[in-house]
Short mmCIF file of C-alpha atoms and ligand atoms in Angstrom, two decimals:
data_model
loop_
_atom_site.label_atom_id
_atom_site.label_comp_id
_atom_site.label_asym_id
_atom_site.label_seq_id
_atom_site.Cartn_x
_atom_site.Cartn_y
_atom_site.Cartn_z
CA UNK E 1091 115.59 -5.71 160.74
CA UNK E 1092 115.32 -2.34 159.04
CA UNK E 1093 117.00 -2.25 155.89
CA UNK E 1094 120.31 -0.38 154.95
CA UNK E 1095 119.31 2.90 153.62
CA UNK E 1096 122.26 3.80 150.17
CA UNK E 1097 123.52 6.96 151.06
CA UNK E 1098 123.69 8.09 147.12
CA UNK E 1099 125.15 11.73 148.46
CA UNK E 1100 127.72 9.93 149.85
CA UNK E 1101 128.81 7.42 147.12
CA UNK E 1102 128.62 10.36 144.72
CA UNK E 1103 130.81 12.54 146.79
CA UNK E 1104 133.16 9.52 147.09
CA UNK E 1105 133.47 9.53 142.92
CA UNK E 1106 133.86 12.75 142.58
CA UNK E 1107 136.53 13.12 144.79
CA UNK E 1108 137.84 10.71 141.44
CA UNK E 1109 136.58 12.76 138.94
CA UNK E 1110 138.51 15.61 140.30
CA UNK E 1111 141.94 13.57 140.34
CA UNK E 1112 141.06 12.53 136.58
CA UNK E 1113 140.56 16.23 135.72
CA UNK E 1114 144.00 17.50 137.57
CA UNK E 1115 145.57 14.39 135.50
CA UNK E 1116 144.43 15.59 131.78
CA UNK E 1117 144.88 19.06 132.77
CA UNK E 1118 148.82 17.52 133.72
CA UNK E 1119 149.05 15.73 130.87
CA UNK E 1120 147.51 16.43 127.92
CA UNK E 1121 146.87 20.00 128.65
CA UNK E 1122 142.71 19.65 128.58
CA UNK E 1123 140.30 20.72 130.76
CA UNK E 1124 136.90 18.67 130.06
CA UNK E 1125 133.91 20.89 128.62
CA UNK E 1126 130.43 20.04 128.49
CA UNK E 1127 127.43 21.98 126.70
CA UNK E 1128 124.03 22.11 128.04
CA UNK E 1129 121.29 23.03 125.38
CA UNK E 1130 118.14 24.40 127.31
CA UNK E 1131 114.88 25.04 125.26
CA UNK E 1132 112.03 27.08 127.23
CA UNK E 1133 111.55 27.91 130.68
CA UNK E 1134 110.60 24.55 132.30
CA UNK E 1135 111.21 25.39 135.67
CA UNK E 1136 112.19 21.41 137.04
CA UNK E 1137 114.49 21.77 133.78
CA UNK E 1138 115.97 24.80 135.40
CA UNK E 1139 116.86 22.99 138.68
CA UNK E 1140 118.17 20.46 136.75
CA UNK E 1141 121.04 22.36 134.64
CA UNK E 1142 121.84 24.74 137.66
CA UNK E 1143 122.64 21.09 139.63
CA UNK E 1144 124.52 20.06 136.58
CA UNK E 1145 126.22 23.54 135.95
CA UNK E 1146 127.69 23.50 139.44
CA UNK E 1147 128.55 19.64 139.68
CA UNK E 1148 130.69 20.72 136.27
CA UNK E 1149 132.53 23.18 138.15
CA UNK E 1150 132.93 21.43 141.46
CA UNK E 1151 135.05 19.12 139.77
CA UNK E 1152 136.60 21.47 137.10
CA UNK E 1153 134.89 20.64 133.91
CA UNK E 1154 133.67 23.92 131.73
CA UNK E 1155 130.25 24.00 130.93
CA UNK E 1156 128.77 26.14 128.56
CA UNK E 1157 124.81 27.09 128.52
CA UNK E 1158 123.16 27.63 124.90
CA UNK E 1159 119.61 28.88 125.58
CA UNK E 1160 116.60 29.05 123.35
CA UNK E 1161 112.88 30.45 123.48
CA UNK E 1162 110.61 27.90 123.66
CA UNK E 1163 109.48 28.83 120.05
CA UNK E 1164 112.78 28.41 118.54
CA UNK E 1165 113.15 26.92 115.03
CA UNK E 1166 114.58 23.35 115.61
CA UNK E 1167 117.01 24.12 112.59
CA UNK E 1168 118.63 27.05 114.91
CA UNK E 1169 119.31 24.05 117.29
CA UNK E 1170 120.31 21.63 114.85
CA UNK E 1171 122.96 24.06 113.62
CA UNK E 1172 124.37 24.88 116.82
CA UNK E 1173 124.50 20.67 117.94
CA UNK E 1174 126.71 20.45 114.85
CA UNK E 1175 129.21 23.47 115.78
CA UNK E 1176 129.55 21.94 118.79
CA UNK E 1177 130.46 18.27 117.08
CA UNK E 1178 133.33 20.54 115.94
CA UNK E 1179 134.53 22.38 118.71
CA UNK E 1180 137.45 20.93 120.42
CA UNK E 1181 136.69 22.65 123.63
CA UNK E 1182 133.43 20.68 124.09
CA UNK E 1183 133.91 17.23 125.29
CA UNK E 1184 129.78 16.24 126.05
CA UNK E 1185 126.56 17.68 124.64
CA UNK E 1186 123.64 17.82 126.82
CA UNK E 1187 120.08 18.54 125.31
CA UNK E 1188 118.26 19.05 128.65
CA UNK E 1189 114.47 17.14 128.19
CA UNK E 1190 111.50 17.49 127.71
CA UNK E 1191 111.94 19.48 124.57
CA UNK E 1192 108.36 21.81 123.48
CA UNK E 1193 106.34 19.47 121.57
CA UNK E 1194 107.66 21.39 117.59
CA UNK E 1195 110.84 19.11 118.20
CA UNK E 1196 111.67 15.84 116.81
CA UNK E 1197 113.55 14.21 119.59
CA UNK E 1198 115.59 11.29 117.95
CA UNK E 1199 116.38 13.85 114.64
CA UNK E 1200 118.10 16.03 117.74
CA UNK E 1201 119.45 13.38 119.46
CA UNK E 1202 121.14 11.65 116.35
CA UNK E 1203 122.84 14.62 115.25
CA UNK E 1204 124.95 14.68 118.47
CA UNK E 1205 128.11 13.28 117.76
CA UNK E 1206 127.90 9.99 119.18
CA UNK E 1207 131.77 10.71 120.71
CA UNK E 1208 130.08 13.49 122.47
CA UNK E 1209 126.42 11.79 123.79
CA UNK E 1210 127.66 12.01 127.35
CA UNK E 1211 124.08 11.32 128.05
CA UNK E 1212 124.06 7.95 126.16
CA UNK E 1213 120.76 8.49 123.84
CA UNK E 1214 122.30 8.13 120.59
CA UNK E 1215 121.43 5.69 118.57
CA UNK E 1216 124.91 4.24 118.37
CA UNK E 1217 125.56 4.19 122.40
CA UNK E 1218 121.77 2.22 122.80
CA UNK E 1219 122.74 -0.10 119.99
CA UNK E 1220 125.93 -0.36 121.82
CA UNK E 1221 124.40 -1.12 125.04
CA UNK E 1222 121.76 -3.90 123.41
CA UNK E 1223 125.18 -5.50 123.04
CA UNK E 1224 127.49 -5.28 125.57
CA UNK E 1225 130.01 -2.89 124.03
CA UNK E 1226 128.67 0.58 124.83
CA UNK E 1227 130.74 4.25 125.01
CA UNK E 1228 128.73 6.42 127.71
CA UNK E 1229 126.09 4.35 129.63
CA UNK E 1230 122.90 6.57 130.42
CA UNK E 1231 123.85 8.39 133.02
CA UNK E 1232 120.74 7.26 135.71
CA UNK E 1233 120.28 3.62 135.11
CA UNK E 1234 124.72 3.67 135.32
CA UNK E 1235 124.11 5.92 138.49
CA UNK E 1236 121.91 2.47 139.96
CA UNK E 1237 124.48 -0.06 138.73
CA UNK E 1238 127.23 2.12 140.68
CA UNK E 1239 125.29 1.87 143.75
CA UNK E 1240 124.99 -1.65 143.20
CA UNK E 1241 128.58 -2.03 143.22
CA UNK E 1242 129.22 0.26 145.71
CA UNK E 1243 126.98 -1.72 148.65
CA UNK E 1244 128.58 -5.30 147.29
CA UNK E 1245 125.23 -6.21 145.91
CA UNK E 1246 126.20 -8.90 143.36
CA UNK E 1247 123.57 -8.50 140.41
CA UNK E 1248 124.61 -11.84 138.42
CA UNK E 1249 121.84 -14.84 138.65
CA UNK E 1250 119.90 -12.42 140.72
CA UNK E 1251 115.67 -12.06 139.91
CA UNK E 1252 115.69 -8.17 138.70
CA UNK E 1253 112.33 -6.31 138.35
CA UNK E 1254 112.70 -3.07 136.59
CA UNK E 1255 109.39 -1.22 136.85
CA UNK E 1256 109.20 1.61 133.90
CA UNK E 1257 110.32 0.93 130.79
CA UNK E 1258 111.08 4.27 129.40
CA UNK E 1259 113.78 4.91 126.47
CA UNK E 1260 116.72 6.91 129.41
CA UNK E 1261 115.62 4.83 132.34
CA UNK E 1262 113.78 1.94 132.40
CA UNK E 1263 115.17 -0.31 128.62
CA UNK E 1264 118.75 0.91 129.55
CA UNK E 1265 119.11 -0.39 133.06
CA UNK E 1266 117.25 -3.19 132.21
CA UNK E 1267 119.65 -3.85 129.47
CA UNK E 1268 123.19 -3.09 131.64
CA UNK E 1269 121.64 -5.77 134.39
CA UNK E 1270 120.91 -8.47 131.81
CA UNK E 1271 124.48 -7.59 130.79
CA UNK E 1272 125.47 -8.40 134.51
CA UNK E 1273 123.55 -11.29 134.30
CA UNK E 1274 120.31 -11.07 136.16
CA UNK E 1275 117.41 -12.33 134.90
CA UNK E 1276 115.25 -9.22 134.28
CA UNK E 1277 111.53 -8.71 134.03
CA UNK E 1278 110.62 -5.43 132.86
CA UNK E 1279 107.02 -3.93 134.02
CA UNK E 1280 105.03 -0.81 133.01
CA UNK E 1281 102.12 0.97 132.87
CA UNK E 1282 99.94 -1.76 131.06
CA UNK E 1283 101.37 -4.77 132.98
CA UNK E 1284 98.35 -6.64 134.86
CA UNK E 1285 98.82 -7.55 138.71
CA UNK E 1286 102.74 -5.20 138.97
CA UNK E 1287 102.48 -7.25 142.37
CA UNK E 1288 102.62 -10.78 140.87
CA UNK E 1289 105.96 -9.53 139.03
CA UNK E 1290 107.29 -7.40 141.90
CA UNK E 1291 107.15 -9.94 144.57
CA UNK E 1292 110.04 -12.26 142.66
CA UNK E 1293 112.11 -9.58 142.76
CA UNK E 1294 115.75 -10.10 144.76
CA UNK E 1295 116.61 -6.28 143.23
CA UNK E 1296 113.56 -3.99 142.53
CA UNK E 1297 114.60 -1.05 140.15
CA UNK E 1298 111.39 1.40 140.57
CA UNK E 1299 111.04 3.94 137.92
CA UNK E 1300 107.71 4.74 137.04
CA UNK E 1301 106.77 8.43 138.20
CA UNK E 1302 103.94 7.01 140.43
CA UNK E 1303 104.08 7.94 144.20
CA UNK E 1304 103.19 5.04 146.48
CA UNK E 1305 103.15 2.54 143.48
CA UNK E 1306 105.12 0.09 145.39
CA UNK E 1307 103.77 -1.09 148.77
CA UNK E 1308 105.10 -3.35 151.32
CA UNK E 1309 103.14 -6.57 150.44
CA UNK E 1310 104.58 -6.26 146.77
CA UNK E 1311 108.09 -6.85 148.18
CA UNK E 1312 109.78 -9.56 149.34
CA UNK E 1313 111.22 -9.62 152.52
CA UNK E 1314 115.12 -9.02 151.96
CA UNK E 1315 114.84 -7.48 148.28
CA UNK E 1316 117.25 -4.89 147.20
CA UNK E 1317 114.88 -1.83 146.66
CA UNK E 1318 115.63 1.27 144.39
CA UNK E 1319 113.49 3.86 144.08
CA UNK E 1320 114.46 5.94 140.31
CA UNK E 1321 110.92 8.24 141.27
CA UNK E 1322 110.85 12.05 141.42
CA UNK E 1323 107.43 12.93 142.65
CA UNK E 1324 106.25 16.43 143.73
CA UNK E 1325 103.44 16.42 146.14
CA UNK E 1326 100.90 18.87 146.40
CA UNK E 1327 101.95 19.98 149.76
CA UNK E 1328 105.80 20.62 147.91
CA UNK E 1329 107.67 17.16 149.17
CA UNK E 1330 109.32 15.45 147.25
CA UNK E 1331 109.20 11.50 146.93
CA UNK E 1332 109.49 8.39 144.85
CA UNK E 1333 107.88 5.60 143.30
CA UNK E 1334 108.08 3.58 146.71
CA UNK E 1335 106.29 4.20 150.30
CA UNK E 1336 109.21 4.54 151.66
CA UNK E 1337 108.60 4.26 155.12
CA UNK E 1338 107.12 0.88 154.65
CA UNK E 1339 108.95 -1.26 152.80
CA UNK E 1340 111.95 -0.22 154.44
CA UNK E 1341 110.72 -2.56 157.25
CA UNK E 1342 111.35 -5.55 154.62
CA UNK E 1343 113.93 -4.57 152.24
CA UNK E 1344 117.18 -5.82 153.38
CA UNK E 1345 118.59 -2.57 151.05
CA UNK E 1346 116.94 0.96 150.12
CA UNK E 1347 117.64 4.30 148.36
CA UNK E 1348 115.90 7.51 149.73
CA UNK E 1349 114.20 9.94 147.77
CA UNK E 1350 115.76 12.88 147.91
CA UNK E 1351 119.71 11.37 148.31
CA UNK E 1352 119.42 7.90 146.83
CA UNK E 1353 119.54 7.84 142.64
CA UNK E 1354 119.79 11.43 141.87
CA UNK E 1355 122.69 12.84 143.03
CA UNK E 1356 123.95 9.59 141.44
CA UNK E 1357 123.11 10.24 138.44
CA UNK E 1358 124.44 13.76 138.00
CA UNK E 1359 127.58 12.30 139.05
CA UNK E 1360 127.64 9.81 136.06
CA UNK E 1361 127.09 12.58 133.49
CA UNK E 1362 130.37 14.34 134.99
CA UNK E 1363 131.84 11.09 134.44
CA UNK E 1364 131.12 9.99 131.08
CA UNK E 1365 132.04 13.98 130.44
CA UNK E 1366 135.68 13.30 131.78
CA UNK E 1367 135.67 9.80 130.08
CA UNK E 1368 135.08 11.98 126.77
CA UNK E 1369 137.83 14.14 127.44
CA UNK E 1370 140.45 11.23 127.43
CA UNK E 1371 139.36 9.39 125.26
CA UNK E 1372 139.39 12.65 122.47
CA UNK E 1373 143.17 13.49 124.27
CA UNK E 1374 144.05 9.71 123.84
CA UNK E 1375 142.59 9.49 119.97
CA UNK E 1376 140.01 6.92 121.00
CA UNK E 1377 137.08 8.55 119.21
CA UNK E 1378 135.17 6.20 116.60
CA UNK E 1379 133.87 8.82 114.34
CA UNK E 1380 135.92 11.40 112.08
CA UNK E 1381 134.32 14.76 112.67
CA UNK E 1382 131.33 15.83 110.40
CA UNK E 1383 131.23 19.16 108.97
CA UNK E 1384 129.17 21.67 110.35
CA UNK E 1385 126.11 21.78 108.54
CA UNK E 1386 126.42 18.54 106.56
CA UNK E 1387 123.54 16.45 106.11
P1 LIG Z 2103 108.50 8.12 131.74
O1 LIG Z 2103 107.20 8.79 132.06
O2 LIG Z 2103 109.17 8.37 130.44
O3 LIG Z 2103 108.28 6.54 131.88
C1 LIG Z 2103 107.60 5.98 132.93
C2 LIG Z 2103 107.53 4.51 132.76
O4 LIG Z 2103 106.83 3.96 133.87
C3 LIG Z 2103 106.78 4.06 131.50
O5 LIG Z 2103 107.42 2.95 130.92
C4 LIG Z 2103 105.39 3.70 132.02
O6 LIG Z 2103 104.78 2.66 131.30
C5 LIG Z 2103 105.73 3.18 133.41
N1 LIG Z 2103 104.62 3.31 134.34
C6 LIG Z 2103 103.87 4.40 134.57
N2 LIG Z 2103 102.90 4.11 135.47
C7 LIG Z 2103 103.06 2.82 135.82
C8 LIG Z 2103 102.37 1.95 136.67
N3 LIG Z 2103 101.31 2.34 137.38
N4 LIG Z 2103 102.81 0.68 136.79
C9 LIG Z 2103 103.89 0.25 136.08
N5 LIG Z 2103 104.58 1.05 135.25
C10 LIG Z 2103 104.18 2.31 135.10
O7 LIG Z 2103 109.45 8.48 132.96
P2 LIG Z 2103 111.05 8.39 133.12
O8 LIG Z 2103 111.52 7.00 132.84
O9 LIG Z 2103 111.69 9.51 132.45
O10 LIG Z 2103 111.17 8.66 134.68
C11 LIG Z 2103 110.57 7.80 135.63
C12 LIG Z 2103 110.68 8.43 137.01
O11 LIG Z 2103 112.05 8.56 137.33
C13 LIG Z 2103 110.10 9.84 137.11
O12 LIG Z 2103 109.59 10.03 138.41
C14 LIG Z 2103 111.31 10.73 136.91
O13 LIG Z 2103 111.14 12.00 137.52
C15 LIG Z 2103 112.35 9.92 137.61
N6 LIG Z 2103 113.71 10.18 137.14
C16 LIG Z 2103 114.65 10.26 138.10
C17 LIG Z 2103 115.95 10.46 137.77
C18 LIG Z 2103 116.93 10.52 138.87
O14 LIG Z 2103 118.05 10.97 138.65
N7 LIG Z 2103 116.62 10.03 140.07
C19 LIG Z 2103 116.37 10.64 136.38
C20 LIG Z 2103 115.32 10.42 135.41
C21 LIG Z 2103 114.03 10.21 135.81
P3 LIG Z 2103 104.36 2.79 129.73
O15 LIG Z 2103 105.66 2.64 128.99
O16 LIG Z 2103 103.44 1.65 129.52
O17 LIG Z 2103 103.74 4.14 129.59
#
């Protein structure tokens, strides 16, 4: 039997039909409407596509967000200085630094001067230590946008074999780390792993995020797997696909998530609701860190 294809537009859609009631509520109550900042650097096009999907998710549910954009030559300290106005600014509830930044940046010296009350997209140091061990703020927003899905299809993870191919910093460590959480046993592949089949044939949930079209064929599945394709591929011919051929493993997967419409709308969704989680937790006093002032070391 064909397997059940996860309809990620439609799970989305169904949580942000939430997010909107949680917005109406703090706007009732508290008198706060969520804000998020997006920091763009350059004119990466797929980057561009990107932020215009989050802008308008942001105001389909009626969050603010606020666009801060820099030439691609720009002096890290101008960005540095503008992350920590934002830590300040009550109006901003999540700040976004849209990646791959030009190669003049040091990443984790950006990333760790977001406030970590404000890392809506979960790559501050405190929010992965706080994943390592159970007890984390704002989940990145892709590998939460998987464990969603998950939940949403009644796919129990716990005891479960879980191979999570890719083992990059936002996807691949961070969902491997929420499904150990969940207890599945968890084998994490990548690009220097010998025989990916030998690993990806144990799998009961296969978590595919390596950037590779076609990596994943149907004789490195098992027949009734869970399959989730993370992948964004551009082909030469403009379509757009994952990490998995698709068309056959969905012949043995009991479970599978299109590319376009499986993980990526997901995903955007998450960020809008780790944005509103923010929000009420700053209206509700439930931040961990007094605010720094701007400019301090
Ligand atoms: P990275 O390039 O940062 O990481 C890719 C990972 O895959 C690395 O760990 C790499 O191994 C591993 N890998 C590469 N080739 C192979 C291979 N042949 N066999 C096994 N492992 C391999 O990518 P990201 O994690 O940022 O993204 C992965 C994919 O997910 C991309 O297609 C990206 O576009 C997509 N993506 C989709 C999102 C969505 O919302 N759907 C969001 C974010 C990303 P090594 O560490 O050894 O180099």
């Amino acid at each position: 039997m064909p397997a059940k294809i996860i309809d990620g537009v439609k799970v989305a859609a169904g949580i942000r039909v939430e997010c909107k009631a949680r917005v109406k509520a703090l706007a009732a109550d508290h008198g706060v409407t969520p804000g998020l900042a997006v920091i763009v650097v350059g004119n990466d096009p797929a980057s561009r596509v990107y932020i215009r999907n989050k802008m308008r998710a942001c105001a389909d549910v009626g969050i603010r967000s606020f666009q801060h954009e820099f030439p691609v030559d720009v002096d890290q300290n101008i960005v540095l200085d503008l992350i920590a106005r934002l830590n300040l600014d009550t109006d901003v509830h999540g700040i976004l630094v849209q990646l791959p930044l030009p190669a003049h940046f040091n990443i984790r010296q950006i990333l760790a001067e977001i406030s970590a009350d404000k890392d809506v997209d979960g790559f501050h140091l405190y929010n992965v230590g706080g994943l390592v061990i159970g007890d984390t703020v704002f989940p990145p927003c892709t590998p939460y946008g998987v464990v969603k899905l998950l939940e949403h299809e009644g796919i129990s993870v716990e005891g479960k074999n879980v191979v999570v191919v890719g083992a990059s910093n936002i996807v691949g460590k961070p969902m491997a780390l929420m499904l150990m959480e969940r207890e599945a046993t968890v084998c994490i592949c990548h690009a220097k792993t010998r025989d990916l089949a030998q690993f990806t044939i144990l799998a009961d949930i296969l978590v595919v995020a390596a950037g590779q079209p076609n990596l994943i064929r149907p004789e490195m599945v098992r027949t009734g797997a869970v399959v989730i394709d993370v992948g964004i591929n551009r082909l030469p011919d403009g379509k757009l696909v994952g990490d998995v051929d698709f068309e056959g493993v969905k012949t043995k997967a009991s479970y599978i998530t299109p590319v376009p419409g499986g993980v990526g709308p997901m995903t955007v969704t998450m960020l809008l609701v780790n944005t509103i989680l923010s929000a009420e937790r700053r209206a509700l006093g439930h931040t961990r860190f007094p605010e720094r002032t701007a400019g301090a070391a």
